[in-house]
PDB file of C-alpha atoms in Angstrom:
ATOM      1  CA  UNK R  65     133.712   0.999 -38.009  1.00 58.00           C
ATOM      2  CA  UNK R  66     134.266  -0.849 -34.556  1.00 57.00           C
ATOM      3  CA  UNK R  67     132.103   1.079 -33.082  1.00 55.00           C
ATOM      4  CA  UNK R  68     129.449   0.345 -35.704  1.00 53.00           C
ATOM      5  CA  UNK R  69     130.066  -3.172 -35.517  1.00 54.00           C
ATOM      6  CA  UNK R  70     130.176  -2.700 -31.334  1.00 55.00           C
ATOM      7  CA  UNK R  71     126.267  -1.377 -31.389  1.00 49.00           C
ATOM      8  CA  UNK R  72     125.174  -4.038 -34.155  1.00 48.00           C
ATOM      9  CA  UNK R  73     126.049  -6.701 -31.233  1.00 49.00           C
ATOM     10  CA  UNK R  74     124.628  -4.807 -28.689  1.00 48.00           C
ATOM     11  CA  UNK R  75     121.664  -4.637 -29.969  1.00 45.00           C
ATOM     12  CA  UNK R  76     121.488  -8.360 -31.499  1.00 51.00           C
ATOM     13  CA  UNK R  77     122.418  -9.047 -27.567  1.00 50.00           C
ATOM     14  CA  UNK R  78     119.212  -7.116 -26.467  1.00 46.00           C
ATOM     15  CA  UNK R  79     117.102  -8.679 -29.122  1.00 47.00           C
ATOM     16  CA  UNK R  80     117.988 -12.208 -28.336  1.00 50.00           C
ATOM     17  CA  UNK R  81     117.559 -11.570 -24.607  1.00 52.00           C
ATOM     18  CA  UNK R  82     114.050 -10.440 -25.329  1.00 53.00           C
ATOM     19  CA  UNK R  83     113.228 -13.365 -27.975  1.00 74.00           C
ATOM     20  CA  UNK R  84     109.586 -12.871 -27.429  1.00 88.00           C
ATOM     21  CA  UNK R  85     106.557 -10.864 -27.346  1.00 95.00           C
ATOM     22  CA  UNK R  86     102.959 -11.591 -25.509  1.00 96.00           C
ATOM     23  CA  UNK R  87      99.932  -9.648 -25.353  1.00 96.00           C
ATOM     24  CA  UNK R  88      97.915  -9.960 -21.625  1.00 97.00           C
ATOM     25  CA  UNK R  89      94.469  -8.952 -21.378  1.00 96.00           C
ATOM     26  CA  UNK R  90      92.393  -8.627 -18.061  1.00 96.00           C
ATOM     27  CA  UNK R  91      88.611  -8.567 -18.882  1.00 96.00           C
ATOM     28  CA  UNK R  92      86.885  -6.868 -15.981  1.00 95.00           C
ATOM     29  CA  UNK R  93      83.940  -8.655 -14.136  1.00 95.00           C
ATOM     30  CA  UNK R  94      81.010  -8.214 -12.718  1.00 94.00           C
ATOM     31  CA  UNK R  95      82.744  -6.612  -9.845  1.00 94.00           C
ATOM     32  CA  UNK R  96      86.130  -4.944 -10.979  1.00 93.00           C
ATOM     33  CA  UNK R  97      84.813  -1.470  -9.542  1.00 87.00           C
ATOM     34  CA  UNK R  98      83.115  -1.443  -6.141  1.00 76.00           C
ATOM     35  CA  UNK R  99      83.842   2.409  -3.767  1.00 76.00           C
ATOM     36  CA  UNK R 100      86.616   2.409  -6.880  1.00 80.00           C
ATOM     37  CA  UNK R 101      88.863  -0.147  -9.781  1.00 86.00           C
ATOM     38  CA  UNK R 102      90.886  -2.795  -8.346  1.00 92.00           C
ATOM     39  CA  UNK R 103      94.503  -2.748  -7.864  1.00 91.00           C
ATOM     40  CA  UNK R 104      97.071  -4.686  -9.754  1.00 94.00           C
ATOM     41  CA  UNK R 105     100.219  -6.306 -10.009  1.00 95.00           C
ATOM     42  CA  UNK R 106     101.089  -8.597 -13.106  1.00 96.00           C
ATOM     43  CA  UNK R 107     104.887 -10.298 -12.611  1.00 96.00           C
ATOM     44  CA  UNK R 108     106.287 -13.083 -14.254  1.00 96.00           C
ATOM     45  CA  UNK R 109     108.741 -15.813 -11.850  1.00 96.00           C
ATOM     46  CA  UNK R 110     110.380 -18.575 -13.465  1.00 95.00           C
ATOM     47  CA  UNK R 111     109.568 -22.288 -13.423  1.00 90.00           C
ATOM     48  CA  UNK R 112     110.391 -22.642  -9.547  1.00 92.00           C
ATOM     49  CA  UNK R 113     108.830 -19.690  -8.344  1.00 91.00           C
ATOM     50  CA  UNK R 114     111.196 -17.355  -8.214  1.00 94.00           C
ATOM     51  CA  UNK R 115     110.611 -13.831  -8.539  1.00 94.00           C
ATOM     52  CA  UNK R 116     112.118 -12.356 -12.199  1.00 94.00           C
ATOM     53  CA  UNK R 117     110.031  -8.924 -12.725  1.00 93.00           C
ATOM     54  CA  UNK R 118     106.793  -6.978 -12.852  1.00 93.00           C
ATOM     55  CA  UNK R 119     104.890  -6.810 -16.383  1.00 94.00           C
ATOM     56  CA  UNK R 120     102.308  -4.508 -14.722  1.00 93.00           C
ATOM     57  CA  UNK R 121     101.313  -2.643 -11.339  1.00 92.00           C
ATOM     58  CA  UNK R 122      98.732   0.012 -10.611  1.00 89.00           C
ATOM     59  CA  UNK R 123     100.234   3.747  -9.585  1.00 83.00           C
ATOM     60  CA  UNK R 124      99.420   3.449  -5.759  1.00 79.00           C
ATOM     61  CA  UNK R 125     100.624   0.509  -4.919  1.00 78.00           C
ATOM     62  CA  UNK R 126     103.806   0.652  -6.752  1.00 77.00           C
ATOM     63  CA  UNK R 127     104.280   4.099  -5.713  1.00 71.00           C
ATOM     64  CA  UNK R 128     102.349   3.779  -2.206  1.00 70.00           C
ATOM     65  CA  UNK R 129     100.700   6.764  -2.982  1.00 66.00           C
ATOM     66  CA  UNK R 130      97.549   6.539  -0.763  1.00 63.00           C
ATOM     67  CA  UNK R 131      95.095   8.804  -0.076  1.00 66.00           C
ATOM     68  CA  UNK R 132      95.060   9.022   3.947  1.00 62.00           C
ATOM     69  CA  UNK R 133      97.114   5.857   3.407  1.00 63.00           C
ATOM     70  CA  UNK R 134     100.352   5.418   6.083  1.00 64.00           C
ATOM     71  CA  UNK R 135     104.050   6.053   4.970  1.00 65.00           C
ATOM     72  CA  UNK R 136     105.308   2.664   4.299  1.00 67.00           C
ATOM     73  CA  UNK R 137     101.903   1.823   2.051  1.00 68.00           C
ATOM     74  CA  UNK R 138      99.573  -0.491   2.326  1.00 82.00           C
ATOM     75  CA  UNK R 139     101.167  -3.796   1.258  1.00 82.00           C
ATOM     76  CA  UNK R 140      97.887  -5.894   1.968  1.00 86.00           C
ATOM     77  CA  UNK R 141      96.463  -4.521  -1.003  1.00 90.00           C
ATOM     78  CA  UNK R 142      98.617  -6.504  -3.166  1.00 94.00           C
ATOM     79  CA  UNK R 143     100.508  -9.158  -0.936  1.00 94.00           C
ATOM     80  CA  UNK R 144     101.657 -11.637  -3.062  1.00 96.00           C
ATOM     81  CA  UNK R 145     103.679  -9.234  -5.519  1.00 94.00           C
ATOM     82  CA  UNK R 146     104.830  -6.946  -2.405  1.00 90.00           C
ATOM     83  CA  UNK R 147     106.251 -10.382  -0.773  1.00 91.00           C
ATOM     84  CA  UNK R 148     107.428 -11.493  -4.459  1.00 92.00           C
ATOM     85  CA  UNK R 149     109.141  -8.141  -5.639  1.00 86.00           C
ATOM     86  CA  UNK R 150     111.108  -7.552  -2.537  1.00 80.00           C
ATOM     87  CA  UNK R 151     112.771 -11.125  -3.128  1.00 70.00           C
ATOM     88  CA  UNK R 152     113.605 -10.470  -6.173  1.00 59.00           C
ATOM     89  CA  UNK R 153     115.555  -8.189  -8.427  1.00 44.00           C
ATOM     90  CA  UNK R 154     114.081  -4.985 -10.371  1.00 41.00           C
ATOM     91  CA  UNK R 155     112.876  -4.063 -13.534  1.00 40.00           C
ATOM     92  CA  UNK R 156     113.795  -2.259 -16.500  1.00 34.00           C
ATOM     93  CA  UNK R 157     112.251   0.474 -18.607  1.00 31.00           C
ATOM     94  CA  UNK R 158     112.898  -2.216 -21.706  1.00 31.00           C
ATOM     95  CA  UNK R 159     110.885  -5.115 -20.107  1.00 38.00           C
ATOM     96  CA  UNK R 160     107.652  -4.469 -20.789  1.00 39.00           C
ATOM     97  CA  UNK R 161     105.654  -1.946 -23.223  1.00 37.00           C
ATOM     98  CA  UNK R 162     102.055  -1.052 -21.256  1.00 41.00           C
ATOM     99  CA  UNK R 163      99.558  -0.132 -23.951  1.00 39.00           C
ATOM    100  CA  UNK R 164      97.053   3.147 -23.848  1.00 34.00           C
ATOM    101  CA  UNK R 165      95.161   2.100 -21.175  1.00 40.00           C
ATOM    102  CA  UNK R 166      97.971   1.726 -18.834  1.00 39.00           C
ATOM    103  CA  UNK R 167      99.093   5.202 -18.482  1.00 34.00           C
ATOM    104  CA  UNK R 168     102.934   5.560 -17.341  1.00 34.00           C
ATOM    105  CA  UNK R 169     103.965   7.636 -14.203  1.00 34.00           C
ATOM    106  CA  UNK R 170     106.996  10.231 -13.919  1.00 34.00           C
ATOM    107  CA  UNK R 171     110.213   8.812 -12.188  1.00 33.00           C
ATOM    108  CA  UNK R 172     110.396   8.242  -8.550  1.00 34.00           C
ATOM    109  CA  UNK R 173     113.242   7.384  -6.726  1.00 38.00           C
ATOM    110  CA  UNK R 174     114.919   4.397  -5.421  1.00 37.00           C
ATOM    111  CA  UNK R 175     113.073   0.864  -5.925  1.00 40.00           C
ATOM    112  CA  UNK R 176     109.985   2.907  -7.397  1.00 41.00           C
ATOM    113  CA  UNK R 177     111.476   4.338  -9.869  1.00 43.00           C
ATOM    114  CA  UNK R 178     112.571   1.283 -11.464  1.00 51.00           C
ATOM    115  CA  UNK R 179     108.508   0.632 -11.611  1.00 54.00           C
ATOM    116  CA  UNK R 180     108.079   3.679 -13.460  1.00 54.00           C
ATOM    117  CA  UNK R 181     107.975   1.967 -17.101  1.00 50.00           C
ATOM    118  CA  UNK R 182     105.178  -0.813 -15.674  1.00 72.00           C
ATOM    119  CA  UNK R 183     103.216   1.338 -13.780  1.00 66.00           C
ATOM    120  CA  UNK R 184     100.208   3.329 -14.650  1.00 68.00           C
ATOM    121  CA  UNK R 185      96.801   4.362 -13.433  1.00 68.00           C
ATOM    122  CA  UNK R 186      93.770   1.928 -12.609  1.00 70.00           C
ATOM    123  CA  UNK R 187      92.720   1.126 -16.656  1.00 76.00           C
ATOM    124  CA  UNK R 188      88.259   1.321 -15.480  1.00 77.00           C
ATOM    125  CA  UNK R 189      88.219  -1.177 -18.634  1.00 81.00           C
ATOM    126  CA  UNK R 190      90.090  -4.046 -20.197  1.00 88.00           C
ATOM    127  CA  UNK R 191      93.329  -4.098 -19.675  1.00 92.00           C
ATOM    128  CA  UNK R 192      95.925  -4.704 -22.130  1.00 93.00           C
ATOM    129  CA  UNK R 193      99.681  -4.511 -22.867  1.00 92.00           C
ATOM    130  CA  UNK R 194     102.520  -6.272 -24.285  1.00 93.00           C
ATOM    131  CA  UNK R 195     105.786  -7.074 -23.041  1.00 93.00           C
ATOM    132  CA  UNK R 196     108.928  -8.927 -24.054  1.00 92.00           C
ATOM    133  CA  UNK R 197     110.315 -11.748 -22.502  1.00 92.00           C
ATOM    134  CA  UNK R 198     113.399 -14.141 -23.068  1.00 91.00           C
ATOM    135  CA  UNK R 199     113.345 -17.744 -24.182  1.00 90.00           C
ATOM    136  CA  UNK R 200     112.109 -20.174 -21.420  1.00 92.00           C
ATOM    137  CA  UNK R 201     109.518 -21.691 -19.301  1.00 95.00           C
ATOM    138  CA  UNK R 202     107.511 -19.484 -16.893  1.00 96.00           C
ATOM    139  CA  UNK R 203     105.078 -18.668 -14.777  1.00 97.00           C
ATOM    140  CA  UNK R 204     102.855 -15.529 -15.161  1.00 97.00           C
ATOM    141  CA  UNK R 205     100.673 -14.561 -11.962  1.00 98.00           C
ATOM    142  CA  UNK R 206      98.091 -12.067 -11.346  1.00 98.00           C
ATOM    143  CA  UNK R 207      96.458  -9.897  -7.894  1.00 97.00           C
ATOM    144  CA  UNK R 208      93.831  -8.256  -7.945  1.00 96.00           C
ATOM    145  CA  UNK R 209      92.183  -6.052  -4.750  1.00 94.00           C
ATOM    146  CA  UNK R 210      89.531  -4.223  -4.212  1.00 93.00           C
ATOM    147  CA  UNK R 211      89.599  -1.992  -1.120  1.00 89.00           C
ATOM    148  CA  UNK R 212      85.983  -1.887   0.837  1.00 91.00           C
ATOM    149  CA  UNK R 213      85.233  -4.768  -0.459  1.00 93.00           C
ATOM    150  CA  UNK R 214      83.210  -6.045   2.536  1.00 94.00           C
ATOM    151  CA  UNK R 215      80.694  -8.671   2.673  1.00 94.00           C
ATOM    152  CA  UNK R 216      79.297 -11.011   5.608  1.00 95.00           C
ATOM    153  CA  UNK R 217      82.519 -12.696   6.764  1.00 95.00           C
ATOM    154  CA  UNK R 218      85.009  -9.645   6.343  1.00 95.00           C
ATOM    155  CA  UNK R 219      83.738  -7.127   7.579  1.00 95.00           C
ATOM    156  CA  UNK R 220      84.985  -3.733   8.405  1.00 92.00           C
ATOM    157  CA  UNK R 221      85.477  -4.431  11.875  1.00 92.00           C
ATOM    158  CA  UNK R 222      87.489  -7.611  10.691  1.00 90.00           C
ATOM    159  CA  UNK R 223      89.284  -6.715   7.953  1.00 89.00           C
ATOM    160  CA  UNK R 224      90.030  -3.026   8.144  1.00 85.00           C
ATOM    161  CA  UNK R 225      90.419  -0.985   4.982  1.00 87.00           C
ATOM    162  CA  UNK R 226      90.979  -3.975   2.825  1.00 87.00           C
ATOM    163  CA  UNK R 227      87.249  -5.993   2.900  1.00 92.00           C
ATOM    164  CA  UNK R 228      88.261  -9.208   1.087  1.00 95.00           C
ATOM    165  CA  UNK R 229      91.429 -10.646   0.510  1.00 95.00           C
ATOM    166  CA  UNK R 230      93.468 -10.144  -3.139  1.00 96.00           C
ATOM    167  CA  UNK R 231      92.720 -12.533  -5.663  1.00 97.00           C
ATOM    168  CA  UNK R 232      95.493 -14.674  -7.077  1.00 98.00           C
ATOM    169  CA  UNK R 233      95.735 -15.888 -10.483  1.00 98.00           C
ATOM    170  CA  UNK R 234      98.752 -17.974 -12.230  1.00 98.00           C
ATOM    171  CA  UNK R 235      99.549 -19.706 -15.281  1.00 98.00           C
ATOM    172  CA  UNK R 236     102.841 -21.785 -17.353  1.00 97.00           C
ATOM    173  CA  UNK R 237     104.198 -19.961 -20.092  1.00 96.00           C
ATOM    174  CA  UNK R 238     105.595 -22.823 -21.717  1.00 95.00           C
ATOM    175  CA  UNK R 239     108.845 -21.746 -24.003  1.00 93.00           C
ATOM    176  CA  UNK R 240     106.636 -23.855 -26.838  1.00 92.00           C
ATOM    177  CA  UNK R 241     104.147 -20.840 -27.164  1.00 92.00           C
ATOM    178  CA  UNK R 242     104.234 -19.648 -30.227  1.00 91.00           C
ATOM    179  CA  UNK R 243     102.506 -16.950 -32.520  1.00 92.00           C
ATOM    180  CA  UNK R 244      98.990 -16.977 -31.811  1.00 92.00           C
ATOM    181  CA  UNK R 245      98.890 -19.610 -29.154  1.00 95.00           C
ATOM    182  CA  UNK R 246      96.801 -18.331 -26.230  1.00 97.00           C
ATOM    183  CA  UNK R 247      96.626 -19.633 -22.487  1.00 97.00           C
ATOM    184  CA  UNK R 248      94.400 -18.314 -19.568  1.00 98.00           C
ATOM    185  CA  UNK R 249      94.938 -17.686 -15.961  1.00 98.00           C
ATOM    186  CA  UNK R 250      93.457 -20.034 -13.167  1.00 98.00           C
ATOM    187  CA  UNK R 251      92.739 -18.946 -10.130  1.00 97.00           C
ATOM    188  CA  UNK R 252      95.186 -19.746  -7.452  1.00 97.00           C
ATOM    189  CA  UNK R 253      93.603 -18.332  -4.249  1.00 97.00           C
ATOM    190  CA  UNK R 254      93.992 -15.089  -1.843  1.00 97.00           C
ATOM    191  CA  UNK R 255      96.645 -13.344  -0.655  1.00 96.00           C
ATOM    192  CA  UNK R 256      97.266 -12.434   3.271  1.00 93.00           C
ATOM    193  CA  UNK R 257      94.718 -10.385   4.912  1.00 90.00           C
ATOM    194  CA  UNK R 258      97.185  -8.185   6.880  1.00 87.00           C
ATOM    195  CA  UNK R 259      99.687  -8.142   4.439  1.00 87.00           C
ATOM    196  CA  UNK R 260     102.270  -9.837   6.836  1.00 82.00           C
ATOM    197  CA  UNK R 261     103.621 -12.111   3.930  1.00 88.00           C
ATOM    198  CA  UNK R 262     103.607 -12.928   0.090  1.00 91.00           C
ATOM    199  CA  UNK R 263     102.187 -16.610   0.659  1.00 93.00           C
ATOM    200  CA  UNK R 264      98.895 -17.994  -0.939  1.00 96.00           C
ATOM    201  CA  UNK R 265      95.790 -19.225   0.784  1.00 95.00           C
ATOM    202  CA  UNK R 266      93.880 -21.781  -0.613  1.00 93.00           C
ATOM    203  CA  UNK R 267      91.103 -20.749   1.723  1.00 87.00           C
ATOM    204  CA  UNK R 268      88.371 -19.306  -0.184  1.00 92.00           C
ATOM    205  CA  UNK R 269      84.961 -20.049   0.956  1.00 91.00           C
ATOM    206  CA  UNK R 270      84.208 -16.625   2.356  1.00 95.00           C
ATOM    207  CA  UNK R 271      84.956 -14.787  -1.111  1.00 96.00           C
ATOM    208  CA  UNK R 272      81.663 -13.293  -2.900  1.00 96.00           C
ATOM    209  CA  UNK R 273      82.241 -10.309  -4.910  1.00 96.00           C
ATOM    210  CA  UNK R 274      86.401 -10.666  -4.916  1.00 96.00           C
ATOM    211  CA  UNK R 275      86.037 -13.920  -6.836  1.00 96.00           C
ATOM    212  CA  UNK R 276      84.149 -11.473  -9.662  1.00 96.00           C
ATOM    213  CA  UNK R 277      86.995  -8.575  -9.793  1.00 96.00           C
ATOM    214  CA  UNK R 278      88.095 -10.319 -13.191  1.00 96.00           C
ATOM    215  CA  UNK R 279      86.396 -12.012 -15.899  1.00 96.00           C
ATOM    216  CA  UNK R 280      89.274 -13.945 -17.770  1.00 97.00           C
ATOM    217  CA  UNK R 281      93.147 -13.263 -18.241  1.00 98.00           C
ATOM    218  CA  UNK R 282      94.530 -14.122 -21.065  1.00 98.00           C
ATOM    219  CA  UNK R 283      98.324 -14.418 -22.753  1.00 98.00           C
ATOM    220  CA  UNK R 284      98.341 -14.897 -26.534  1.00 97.00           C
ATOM    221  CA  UNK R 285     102.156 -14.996 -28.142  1.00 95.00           C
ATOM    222  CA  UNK R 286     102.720 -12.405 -31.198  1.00 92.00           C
TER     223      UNK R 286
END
């Protein structure tokens, strides 16, 4: 009997830490596929900016698996989450609950296997997935990169593999969101070039086809 009564509280535990469910959809735009789909990375800080954990990140870049691509990976594909998620703590096969489109990968060790329940292949449509999330204000950001993605300014002989910079997009999560509410991304700016850290430019008046990777990103509480 106590041990019945010991995994009711567990589990009301769990279910209280995890008071809430949200559905995120990324509608592609008119350029979310140029030599091939973006990468992605979809993590959630808290009110002052702070790293908590990743909701979503594409299988080569959480797993650095690169074709031709160097041992330690190619972190300016995705700066912003590579500078956020080594600040910060890891996830948990219970945090978040990728949908169809976001197939899952097969364990991996060390840090990458703690990605292994939020990370899944390039979706070459909408993207969509739910995920749980405690009580509380907080903010939800989103990269997206496109490698090759050259154009006048960055060229190859400027900026390498990578073309244009990520994209950046953020939003508040307010803890007043409730059932059926629905709040979209803004767009916050680029990550580095080089990948040498995890801060945002505001710089953006080179970007042509990067600022059409994504069409709108939504949150909608369940």
């Amino acid at each position: 009997m106590k041990k019945i009564i010991s995994t009711i509280l567990i589990f009301m535990t769990f279910v209280a830490a995890f008071a809430r469910e949200i559905n995120i959809k990324v509608r592609p735009g008119q350029h979310w596929k140029e030599k091939r789909e973006p990468q992605i990375a979809l993590w959630l800080e808290d009110s002052d900016g702070n790293y908590i954990r990743t909701l979503y990140v594409t299988e080569r870049a959480g797993h650095k698996s690169w074709i031709f691509g160097p041992k330690e990976g190619r972190p300016e594909s995705l700066p912003v989450w590579y500078g956020a998620s080594k600040s910060g703590s890891t996830v948990s096969k219970a945090e978040a609950l990728p949908s169809a489109e976001s197939t899952s990968s097969a364990p991996s060790p060390s840090l990458t296997r703690s990605l292994d329940a939020v990370t899944g292949a390039t979706p070459k449509s909408e993207l969509n997935l739910t995920a749980q999330i405690e009580e509380g204000d907080y903010i939800i950001k989103a990269e997206f990169n496109n490698s090759f993605d050259y154009n006048d300014f960055y060229t190859k002989k400027s900026s390498g593999v990578n073309g244009q910079p990520s994209v950046v997009y953020s939003a508040k999560i307010p803890a007043n969101l409730t059932a059926g509410q629905e709040i979209s991304l803004d767009f916050a700016g680029t990550g580095s070039l080089t990948g040498g850290d995890g801060s945002i430019s505001k710089n953006t008046q080179n970007l042509t086809s990067a600022r059409e990777i994504v069409n709108r990103i939504t949150v909608r509480a369940n």
